[in-house]
mmCIF file of C-alpha atoms in Angstrom:
data_model
loop_
_atom_site.group_PDB
_atom_site.id
_atom_site.type_symbol
_atom_site.label_atom_id
_atom_site.label_comp_id
_atom_site.label_asym_id
_atom_site.label_seq_id
_atom_site.Cartn_x
_atom_site.Cartn_y
_atom_site.Cartn_z
ATOM 1 C CA MET Y 6 0.000 0.000 0.000
ATOM 2 C CA ILE Y 7 1.029 3.571 -0.658
ATOM 3 C CA VAL Y 8 0.508 5.962 2.258
ATOM 4 C CA ALA Y 9 0.641 9.744 1.984
ATOM 5 C CA ALA Y 10 1.663 12.057 4.822
ATOM 6 C CA ALA Y 11 0.664 15.712 4.817
ATOM 7 C CA THR Y 12 0.618 18.696 7.162
ATOM 8 C CA VAL Y 13 -2.510 20.695 6.382
ATOM 9 C CA LYS Y 14 -4.285 23.933 7.281
ATOM 10 C CA ASP Y 15 -7.172 24.594 4.903
ATOM 11 C CA THR Y 16 -10.922 24.894 4.440
ATOM 12 C CA ALA Y 17 -13.232 21.905 4.834
ATOM 13 C CA ALA Y 18 -14.040 21.938 1.105
ATOM 14 C CA ASN Y 19 -10.372 21.930 0.106
ATOM 15 C CA VAL Y 20 -9.521 19.232 2.640
ATOM 16 C CA GLY Y 21 -12.324 17.066 1.293
ATOM 17 C CA ARG Y 22 -11.075 17.466 -2.271
ATOM 18 C CA PHE Y 23 -7.508 16.770 -1.170
ATOM 19 C CA VAL Y 24 -8.529 13.461 0.399
ATOM 20 C CA SER Y 25 -10.874 12.255 -2.344
ATOM 21 C CA ARG Y 26 -8.543 13.173 -5.216
ATOM 22 C CA ASN Y 27 -5.492 11.518 -3.728
ATOM 23 C CA LEU Y 28 -7.403 8.338 -2.949
ATOM 24 C CA ALA Y 29 -8.824 8.283 -6.484
ATOM 25 C CA ASN Y 30 -5.394 8.628 -8.088
ATOM 26 C CA GLY Y 31 -3.181 6.093 -6.352
ATOM 27 C CA VAL Y 32 -2.897 6.757 -2.624
ATOM 28 C CA ASP Y 33 -4.349 4.043 -0.375
ATOM 29 C CA HIS Y 34 -4.259 5.757 3.014
ATOM 30 C CA LEU Y 35 -3.448 9.230 4.342
ATOM 31 C CA VAL Y 36 -1.865 10.353 7.600
ATOM 32 C CA VAL Y 37 -2.903 13.999 7.878
ATOM 33 C CA PHE Y 38 -1.425 16.315 10.503
ATOM 34 C CA THR Y 39 -3.594 19.407 10.977
ATOM 35 C CA GLU Y 40 -2.484 22.779 12.266
ATOM 36 C CA ASP Y 41 -5.485 24.566 13.791
ATOM 37 C CA THR Y 42 -7.450 24.075 10.587
ATOM 38 C CA GLY Y 43 -10.903 24.396 12.149
ATOM 39 C CA ALA Y 44 -13.555 22.011 13.423
ATOM 40 C CA GLU Y 45 -15.344 21.597 10.081
ATOM 41 C CA ALA Y 46 -12.204 20.552 8.202
ATOM 42 C CA GLU Y 47 -11.093 18.327 11.075
ATOM 43 C CA ALA Y 48 -14.466 16.570 11.016
ATOM 44 C CA VAL Y 49 -13.962 15.717 7.340
ATOM 45 C CA LEU Y 50 -10.745 13.931 8.267
ATOM 46 C CA ASP Y 51 -12.102 12.280 11.418
ATOM 47 C CA GLU Y 52 -14.993 10.750 9.526
ATOM 48 C CA HIS Y 53 -13.021 9.309 6.610
ATOM 49 C CA PRO Y 54 -12.036 5.633 7.030
ATOM 50 C CA ALA Y 55 -8.939 5.995 4.827
ATOM 51 C CA VAL Y 56 -7.499 8.858 6.905
ATOM 52 C CA THR Y 57 -5.528 8.816 10.131
ATOM 53 C CA HIS Y 58 -5.998 12.336 11.495
ATOM 54 C CA VAL Y 59 -3.439 13.832 13.883
ATOM 55 C CA ARG Y 60 -4.134 17.174 15.567
ATOM 56 C CA THR Y 61 -0.866 18.998 16.202
ATOM 57 C CA GLY Y 62 -2.112 21.625 18.616
ATOM 58 C CA GLY Y 63 -2.019 21.505 22.404
ATOM 59 C CA ASP Y 64 0.681 19.170 23.707
ATOM 60 C CA TRP Y 65 1.606 17.657 20.346
ATOM 61 C CA TRP Y 66 4.985 19.412 20.214
ATOM 62 C CA PRO Y 67 7.280 19.246 23.269
ATOM 63 C CA GLU Y 68 9.114 22.085 21.512
ATOM 64 C CA ARG Y 69 7.246 23.316 18.446
ATOM 65 C CA PRO Y 70 9.613 24.183 15.564
ATOM 66 C CA HIS Y 71 9.024 27.730 14.362
ATOM 67 C CA ASP Y 72 9.678 26.766 10.743
ATOM 68 C CA LEU Y 73 6.794 25.110 8.889
ATOM 69 C CA ASN Y 74 9.264 23.199 6.721
ATOM 70 C CA VAL Y 75 10.773 21.560 9.805
ATOM 71 C CA ARG Y 76 7.358 20.656 11.211
ATOM 72 C CA GLN Y 77 6.394 19.068 7.897
ATOM 73 C CA ARG Y 78 9.560 16.969 7.751
ATOM 74 C CA HIS Y 79 9.259 15.889 11.377
ATOM 75 C CA ASN Y 80 5.632 14.856 10.885
ATOM 76 C CA ALA Y 81 6.411 12.926 7.705
ATOM 77 C CA ASN Y 82 9.343 11.074 9.248
ATOM 78 C CA LEU Y 83 7.348 10.262 12.360
ATOM 79 C CA ALA Y 84 4.749 8.678 10.063
ATOM 80 C CA ARG Y 85 7.550 6.863 8.221
ATOM 81 C CA LEU Y 86 8.781 5.288 11.452
ATOM 82 C CA LEU Y 87 5.434 4.476 13.056
ATOM 83 C CA LEU Y 88 4.164 2.805 9.878
ATOM 84 C CA ALA Y 89 7.192 0.478 9.834
ATOM 85 C CA PRO Y 90 5.660 -2.268 12.031
ATOM 86 C CA PHE Y 91 2.814 -2.781 9.538
ATOM 87 C CA ASP Y 92 3.759 -4.880 6.526
ATOM 88 C CA TRP Y 93 0.852 -3.523 4.456
ATOM 89 C CA ALA Y 94 2.521 -0.087 4.421
ATOM 90 C CA GLU Y 95 5.104 -0.293 1.641
ATOM 91 C CA TRP Y 96 5.727 3.277 0.478
ATOM 92 C CA LEU Y 97 5.308 6.740 1.961
ATOM 93 C CA VAL Y 98 4.860 9.883 -0.131
ATOM 94 C CA HIS Y 99 5.020 13.370 1.375
ATOM 95 C CA ILE Y 100 2.634 15.894 -0.146
ATOM 96 C CA ASP Y 101 1.040 19.237 0.657
ATOM 97 C CA GLY Y 102 -2.641 20.035 1.045
ATOM 98 C CA ASP Y 103 -2.775 21.625 -2.412
ATOM 99 C CA GLU Y 104 -1.285 18.591 -4.165
ATOM 100 C CA VAL Y 105 -2.529 15.330 -5.682
ATOM 101 C CA ALA Y 106 -0.219 12.354 -6.166
ATOM 102 C CA LEU Y 107 -0.808 10.591 -9.491
ATOM 103 C CA VAL Y 108 0.657 7.199 -8.616
ATOM 104 C CA ASP Y 109 0.404 4.276 -11.019
ATOM 105 C CA HIS Y 110 0.761 1.159 -8.860
ATOM 106 C CA ASP Y 111 1.959 -0.905 -11.810
ATOM 107 C CA VAL Y 112 4.873 1.506 -12.234
ATOM 108 C CA VAL Y 113 5.727 1.435 -8.524
ATOM 109 C CA ASP Y 114 5.386 -2.348 -8.284
ATOM 110 C CA ALA Y 115 7.798 -2.734 -11.207
ATOM 111 C CA LEU Y 116 10.587 -0.804 -9.468
ATOM 112 C CA PRO Y 117 13.591 -2.988 -8.532
ATOM 113 C CA ALA Y 118 13.715 -4.161 -4.930
ATOM 114 C CA ALA Y 119 16.913 -2.157 -4.457
ATOM 115 C CA ARG Y 120 15.168 1.064 -5.469
ATOM 116 C CA VAL Y 121 14.453 2.975 -2.260
ATOM 117 C CA ALA Y 122 12.741 6.065 -3.677
ATOM 118 C CA PHE Y 123 10.829 7.494 -6.602
ATOM 119 C CA ARG Y 124 10.081 11.011 -7.762
ATOM 120 C CA MET Y 125 6.800 12.454 -9.009
ATOM 121 C CA ALA Y 126 7.338 15.213 -11.558
ATOM 122 C CA PRO Y 127 5.281 18.377 -10.960
ATOM 123 C CA LEU Y 128 2.294 19.450 -13.012
ATOM 124 C CA GLU Y 129 1.284 22.945 -11.871
ATOM 125 C CA ALA Y 130 -2.240 24.252 -12.371
ATOM 126 C CA VAL Y 131 -2.381 27.236 -14.718
ATOM 127 C CA SER Y 132 -3.272 30.442 -12.883
ATOM 128 C CA ARG Y 133 -6.473 31.910 -14.311
ATOM 129 C CA SER Y 134 -8.913 34.561 -13.178
ATOM 130 C CA SER Y 135 -11.640 31.941 -13.445
ATOM 131 C CA TRP Y 136 -12.177 28.437 -14.803
ATOM 132 C CA PRO Y 137 -15.190 27.695 -17.037
ATOM 133 C CA THR Y 138 -15.989 24.506 -15.109
ATOM 134 C CA GLY Y 139 -15.187 26.002 -11.722
ATOM 135 C CA GLU Y 140 -12.229 23.640 -11.255
ATOM 136 C CA PRO Y 141 -8.717 23.733 -12.794
ATOM 137 C CA THR Y 142 -8.381 21.236 -15.619
ATOM 138 C CA HIS Y 143 -5.082 22.214 -17.294
ATOM 139 C CA PHE Y 144 -1.582 21.991 -15.867
ATOM 140 C CA LYS Y 145 1.876 23.180 -16.849
ATOM 141 C CA LYS Y 146 4.559 20.547 -17.281
ATOM 142 C CA PRO Y 147 8.325 21.175 -17.050
ATOM 143 C CA LEU Y 148 9.538 22.455 -20.418
ATOM 144 C CA GLU Y 149 12.717 22.103 -22.454
ATOM 145 C CA ARG Y 150 14.906 25.152 -23.020
ATOM 146 C CA PRO Y 151 13.775 25.877 -26.629
ATOM 147 C CA GLN Y 152 10.164 26.094 -25.436
ATOM 148 C CA LEU Y 153 11.190 28.343 -22.561
ATOM 149 C CA VAL Y 154 13.161 30.579 -24.917
ATOM 150 C CA LEU Y 155 10.006 30.973 -26.971
ATOM 151 C CA LEU Y 156 7.969 31.882 -23.887
ATOM 152 C CA ARG Y 157 10.549 34.469 -22.916
ATOM 153 C CA ALA Y 158 10.412 36.029 -26.365
ATOM 154 C CA LEU Y 159 6.614 36.161 -26.007
ATOM 155 C CA GLY Y 160 6.984 37.915 -22.669
ATOM 156 C CA LEU Y 161 5.417 35.043 -20.723
ATOM 157 C CA VAL Y 162 8.438 34.285 -18.517
ATOM 158 C CA GLU Y 163 11.204 36.522 -17.202
ATOM 159 C CA GLU Y 164 13.940 33.940 -17.705
ATOM 160 C CA PRO Y 165 14.091 30.828 -19.935
ATOM 161 C CA ASN Y 166 13.955 28.290 -17.122
ATOM 162 C CA ASN Y 167 11.292 26.303 -15.306
ATOM 163 C CA LYS Y 168 11.839 28.182 -12.039
ATOM 164 C CA SER Y 169 10.620 31.293 -13.819
ATOM 165 C CA TYR Y 170 7.785 29.403 -15.528
ATOM 166 C CA PHE Y 171 6.443 27.737 -12.368
ATOM 167 C CA HIS Y 172 5.095 29.688 -9.396
ATOM 168 C CA GLY Y 173 5.786 26.810 -7.006
ATOM 169 C CA HIS Y 174 8.392 24.090 -6.765
ATOM 170 C CA VAL Y 175 9.910 22.497 -9.864
ATOM 171 C CA ARG Y 176 11.413 19.381 -8.247
ATOM 172 C CA GLY Y 177 8.158 17.558 -7.603
ATOM 173 C CA LYS Y 178 7.716 15.267 -4.608
ATOM 174 C CA VAL Y 179 9.161 11.927 -3.592
ATOM 175 C CA GLY Y 180 8.153 8.564 -2.262
ATOM 176 C CA VAL Y 181 10.337 6.438 0.016
ATOM 177 C CA ARG Y 182 10.276 2.708 0.581
ATOM 178 C CA LEU Y 183 9.448 2.018 4.231
ATOM 179 C CA ARG Y 184 11.760 0.088 6.563
ATOM 180 C CA THR Y 185 14.889 1.161 4.637
ATOM 181 C CA ASP Y 186 16.164 3.885 7.045
ATOM 182 C CA HIS Y 187 15.884 6.458 4.281
ATOM 183 C CA ARG Y 188 14.501 9.796 5.441
ATOM 184 C CA ILE Y 189 11.970 11.813 3.499
ATOM 185 C CA GLY Y 190 12.156 15.569 2.987
ATOM 186 C CA LEU Y 191 10.031 18.103 1.168
ATOM 187 C CA HIS Y 192 11.530 17.247 -2.213
ATOM 188 C CA SER Y 193 14.305 14.744 -1.501
ATOM 189 C CA VAL Y 194 15.245 11.506 0.221
ATOM 190 C CA LYS Y 195 18.450 11.078 2.250
ATOM 191 C CA ASP Y 196 20.214 7.972 3.496
ATOM 192 C CA SER Y 197 21.627 7.447 7.007
ATOM 193 C CA THR Y 198 24.830 9.341 6.118
ATOM 194 C CA GLY Y 199 22.900 12.459 5.096
ATOM 195 C CA THR Y 200 23.578 11.842 1.405
ATOM 196 C CA THR Y 201 20.759 12.734 -0.962
ATOM 197 C CA VAL Y 202 19.482 9.757 -2.940
ATOM 198 C CA LYS Y 203 19.724 10.494 -6.633
ATOM 199 C CA ASN Y 204 16.473 9.625 -8.341
ATOM 200 C CA LEU Y 205 15.235 11.077 -11.586
ATOM 201 C CA PRO Y 206 11.526 11.612 -12.249
ATOM 202 C CA THR Y 207 9.933 8.213 -12.648
ATOM 203 C CA PRO Y 208 7.945 7.892 -15.877
ATOM 204 C CA GLY Y 209 4.292 7.245 -15.137
ATOM 205 C CA LEU Y 210 4.285 9.159 -11.848
ATOM 206 C CA ALA Y 211 3.356 12.816 -11.439
ATOM 207 C CA LEU Y 212 2.095 15.357 -8.927
ATOM 208 C CA LEU Y 213 -0.650 17.926 -9.453
ATOM 209 C CA HIS Y 214 0.115 21.196 -7.687
ATOM 210 C CA TYR Y 215 -2.692 23.731 -7.219
ATOM 211 C CA ASP Y 216 -0.339 26.553 -6.292
ATOM 212 C CA SER Y 217 -2.412 29.618 -7.249
ATOM 213 C CA ALA Y 218 -4.958 28.258 -9.691
ATOM 214 C CA THR Y 219 -7.598 30.884 -8.882
ATOM 215 C CA ALA Y 220 -7.708 34.363 -7.407
ATOM 216 C CA GLU Y 221 -9.549 33.030 -4.355
ATOM 217 C CA GLU Y 222 -6.894 30.406 -3.629
ATOM 218 C CA PHE Y 223 -4.110 32.932 -4.241
ATOM 219 C CA VAL Y 224 -5.654 35.322 -1.707
ATOM 220 C CA ARG Y 225 -6.287 32.547 0.845
ATOM 221 C CA LYS Y 226 -2.843 30.979 0.549
ATOM 222 C CA PHE Y 227 -0.717 34.101 0.490
ATOM 223 C CA SER Y 228 -2.762 35.892 3.130
ATOM 224 C CA THR Y 229 -2.068 32.941 5.434
ATOM 225 C CA LEU Y 230 1.637 33.067 4.596
ATOM 226 C CA ALA Y 231 1.753 36.834 5.049
ATOM 227 C CA LYS Y 232 0.251 36.595 8.535
ATOM 228 C CA SER Y 233 2.621 33.807 9.531
ATOM 229 C CA GLN Y 234 6.029 34.485 11.047
ATOM 230 C CA SER Y 235 7.224 31.102 9.844
ATOM 231 C CA ARG Y 236 9.716 30.692 7.049
ATOM 232 C CA ALA Y 237 6.977 28.979 5.122
ATOM 233 C CA VAL Y 238 7.186 27.220 1.822
ATOM 234 C CA TYR Y 239 7.280 29.815 -0.892
ATOM 235 C CA ARG Y 240 9.835 30.404 -3.603
ATOM 236 C CA HIS Y 241 12.427 33.186 -3.314
ATOM 237 C CA GLY Y 242 10.952 34.846 -6.379
ATOM 238 C CA ARG Y 243 7.580 35.090 -4.645
ATOM 239 C CA ILE Y 244 8.893 36.987 -1.635
ATOM 240 C CA PRO Y 245 7.955 40.397 -3.146
ATOM 241 C CA VAL Y 246 4.395 39.115 -3.587
ATOM 242 C CA VAL Y 247 4.237 37.935 0.030
ATOM 243 C CA ASN Y 248 5.666 41.243 1.237
ATOM 244 C CA ALA Y 249 3.092 43.187 -0.789
ATOM 245 C CA ILE Y 250 0.264 41.082 0.655
ATOM 246 C CA ARG Y 251 1.716 41.475 4.132
ATOM 247 C CA ALA Y 252 1.575 45.244 3.640
ATOM 248 C CA ILE Y 253 -2.051 45.384 2.487
ATOM 249 C CA VAL Y 254 -3.159 42.939 5.207
ATOM 250 C CA ALA Y 255 -1.617 45.200 7.851
ATOM 251 C CA MET Y 256 -3.088 48.438 6.460
ATOM 252 C CA ASP Y 257 -6.166 50.028 7.999
ATOM 253 C CA VAL Y 258 -8.358 50.050 4.898
ATOM 254 C CA PRO Y 259 -11.947 48.925 4.244
ATOM 255 C CA ASP Y 260 -12.424 45.227 3.575
ATOM 256 C CA ASP Y 261 -13.636 45.815 0.026
ATOM 257 C CA VAL Y 262 -10.515 47.863 -0.775
ATOM 258 C CA ARG Y 263 -8.271 45.133 0.636
ATOM 259 C CA GLU Y 264 -10.122 42.490 -1.389
ATOM 260 C CA ARG Y 265 -9.834 44.472 -4.629
ATOM 261 C CA THR Y 266 -6.144 45.104 -4.022
ATOM 262 C CA LEU Y 267 -5.422 41.440 -3.377
ATOM 263 C CA HIS Y 268 -7.221 40.436 -6.565
ATOM 264 C CA ARG Y 269 -5.322 43.083 -8.513
ATOM 265 C CA LEU Y 270 -2.045 41.710 -7.157
ATOM 266 C CA TYR Y 271 -3.094 38.306 -8.475
ATOM 267 C CA GLU Y 272 -3.777 39.720 -11.926
ATOM 268 C CA LEU Y 273 -0.476 41.611 -12.011
ATOM 269 C CA THR Y 274 1.853 39.008 -10.492
ATOM 270 C CA THR Y 275 0.396 35.567 -11.068
ATOM 271 C CA VAL Y 276 -2.339 35.109 -13.678
ATOM 272 C CA GLU Y 277 -1.096 33.455 -16.888
ATOM 273 C CA ASP Y 278 -1.857 33.506 -20.608
ATOM 274 C CA PHE Y 279 -3.851 30.290 -20.726
ATOM 275 C CA ASP Y 280 -4.888 30.589 -24.376
ATOM 276 C CA THR Y 281 -1.327 30.975 -25.678
ATOM 277 C CA LEU Y 282 0.035 28.144 -23.553
ATOM 278 C CA ASN Y 283 -2.814 25.893 -24.616
ATOM 279 C CA ASP Y 284 -2.543 26.811 -28.310
ATOM 280 C CA LEU Y 285 1.171 25.923 -28.204
ATOM 281 C CA GLY Y 286 0.345 22.475 -26.809
ATOM 282 C CA LEU Y 287 2.289 23.083 -23.607
ATOM 283 C CA LEU Y 288 -0.472 22.136 -21.168
ATOM 284 C CA VAL Y 289 -1.637 18.773 -19.848
ATOM 285 C CA GLU Y 290 -5.356 18.226 -19.254
ATOM 286 C CA VAL Y 291 -6.082 16.251 -16.083
ATOM 287 C CA HIS Y 292 -9.368 15.584 -14.291
ATOM 288 C CA PRO Y 293 -8.385 14.206 -10.867
ATOM 289 C CA ASP Y 294 -11.991 13.808 -9.769
ATOM 290 C CA GLN Y 295 -12.301 11.133 -12.447
ATOM 291 C CA GLY Y 296 -9.500 8.977 -11.011
ATOM 292 C CA THR Y 297 -10.283 5.270 -10.975
ATOM 293 C CA HIS Y 298 -7.971 3.957 -8.245
ATOM 294 C CA VAL Y 299 -9.699 1.796 -5.651
ATOM 295 C CA PRO Y 300 -7.695 2.203 -2.424
ATOM 296 C CA ALA Y 301 -6.564 -0.889 -0.587
ATOM 297 C CA VAL Y 302 -8.000 -0.998 2.929
ATOM 298 C CA ALA Y 303 -5.655 -1.191 5.897
ATOM 299 C CA PRO Y 304 -6.681 -3.542 8.727
ATOM 300 C CA ALA Y 305 -8.928 -1.681 11.149
ATOM 301 C CA ASP Y 306 -7.099 -3.009 14.219
ATOM 302 C CA ASP Y 307 -3.778 -1.803 12.821
ATOM 303 C CA LEU Y 308 -5.182 1.687 12.262
ATOM 304 C CA VAL Y 309 -6.336 1.803 15.882
ATOM 305 C CA THR Y 310 -2.847 0.731 16.914
ATOM 306 C CA LEU Y 311 -1.292 3.398 14.693
ATOM 307 C CA GLU Y 312 -3.413 6.070 16.391
ATOM 308 C CA LYS Y 313 -2.262 4.817 19.807
ATOM 309 C CA MET Y 314 1.351 4.986 18.656
ATOM 310 C CA LEU Y 315 0.935 8.526 17.369
ATOM 311 C CA ASP Y 316 -0.648 9.546 20.656
ATOM 312 C CA ALA Y 317 2.256 7.958 22.560
ATOM 313 C CA ALA Y 318 4.716 10.046 20.530
ATOM 314 C CA LYS Y 319 3.245 13.369 21.679
ATOM 315 C CA THR Y 320 5.610 14.040 24.557
ATOM 316 C CA LEU Y 321 8.728 12.644 22.904
ATOM 317 C CA SER Y 322 11.489 14.851 21.559
ATOM 318 C CA ARG Y 323 11.487 15.050 17.757
ATOM 319 C CA GLU Y 324 15.101 16.181 17.369
ATOM 320 C CA SER Y 325 16.232 12.827 15.997
ATOM 321 C CA LEU Y 326 13.577 13.081 13.277
ATOM 322 C CA HIS Y 327 15.689 15.728 11.568
ATOM 323 C CA ILE Y 328 16.423 14.480 8.071
ATOM 324 C CA ASP Y 329 20.201 14.665 8.668
ATOM 325 C CA ASP Y 330 20.232 13.050 12.121
ATOM 326 C CA PRO Y 331 22.366 9.853 12.043
ATOM 327 C CA SER Y 332 19.894 7.914 14.222
ATOM 328 C CA GLY Y 333 17.003 8.580 11.870
ATOM 329 C CA GLY Y 334 14.534 8.730 14.757
ATOM 330 C CA ARG Y 335 15.032 5.133 15.821
ATOM 331 C CA ASP Y 336 14.915 6.254 19.467
ATOM 332 C CA VAL Y 337 11.428 7.640 18.872
ATOM 333 C CA LEU Y 338 10.283 4.340 17.388
ATOM 334 C CA ARG Y 339 11.770 2.365 20.294
ATOM 335 C CA ASP Y 340 10.140 4.603 22.890
ATOM 336 C CA VAL Y 341 6.744 4.404 21.192
ATOM 337 C CA LEU Y 342 6.916 0.616 20.958
ATOM 338 C CA ASP Y 343 7.904 0.415 24.635
ATOM 339 C CA ARG Y 344 5.082 2.735 25.702
ATOM 340 C CA THR Y 345 2.393 0.940 23.703
ATOM 341 C CA GLY Y 346 3.611 -2.647 23.839
ATOM 342 C CA VAL Y 347 3.264 -2.910 20.060
ATOM 343 C CA PRO Y 348 5.622 -5.574 18.642
ATOM 344 C CA ALA Y 349 8.276 -4.292 16.252
ATOM 345 C CA GLY Y 350 7.396 -6.888 13.616
ATOM 346 C CA PRO Y 351 8.859 -5.863 10.255
ATOM 347 C CA ALA Y 352 10.256 -2.685 11.881
ATOM 348 C CA ALA Y 353 12.845 -4.803 13.707
ATOM 349 C CA VAL Y 354 15.151 -4.287 10.721
ATOM 350 C CA LEU Y 355 15.410 -0.611 11.691
ATOM 351 C CA LEU Y 356 16.185 -1.345 15.331
ATOM 352 C CA SER Y 357 18.908 -3.948 14.917
#
């Protein structure tokens, strides 16, 4: 089974779409860590049988990392370790709440046994003022230099590279084989020596990224980032946008003026020339709500046990979950197993 870990703060509607789309496109189970996302969104997760929901407020963090990136990595690697005793959990992917993993199980199953990781290439939703169907249907794929040179000549990118073309990340996301002592990051996998595992995008696997597909999502996302003091996940080139939003959010102006200004910022800094990109054949049409994957079902007793293990981890230090820590969090796994009495089972390979 393929399990996805995510740290999420979003609306109930977006959380519902996140869960249903990932399950329909290759993920079998989700471990979702929420950060004060609201009772309605939390209820969506609590009620879904294919979701293990972890609230990270209250006493979840003995020492809460200020940086969102660090919290995401710690959460993902905690899931990586606590899933190890269950032989049905084979792979873990780490995704964000605005992403959908397109995972072909035939492709993953065909990977050599020695292959410890795979990469899902990014497909970023085109930023439009509005979508005719109400939902994004077309996505940008990474381009070759000649295509990027053309887009620069047309004035559609500032520089002929994919970092200029994409608003969000260009590296995609990764999956890691469980019980291999390989640590998962935001966009990379490292071994026990801290060396990054080299893995090229795996044909047949991709990741939909709804970075700023609509004005509403742009305003919601960047307003949240602007209010946060965390070094959150946004590209260096987007810092001026965040700073501009931070300024308007802090200004004492009427709500309608703030709303108009935020939408104008979207039009000026983010919205893209959909028609030209589509006419040039540079976009990929994807309808994630039409995914046909039927998720495998994890044993109910094991999911109850997993929740007990996660609860037992609350008061434990997470320092060893750092992606470069030599121990790889094995002390956390040992302590959780001792506290809960859960047998190590297949996870014994990590503790030897």
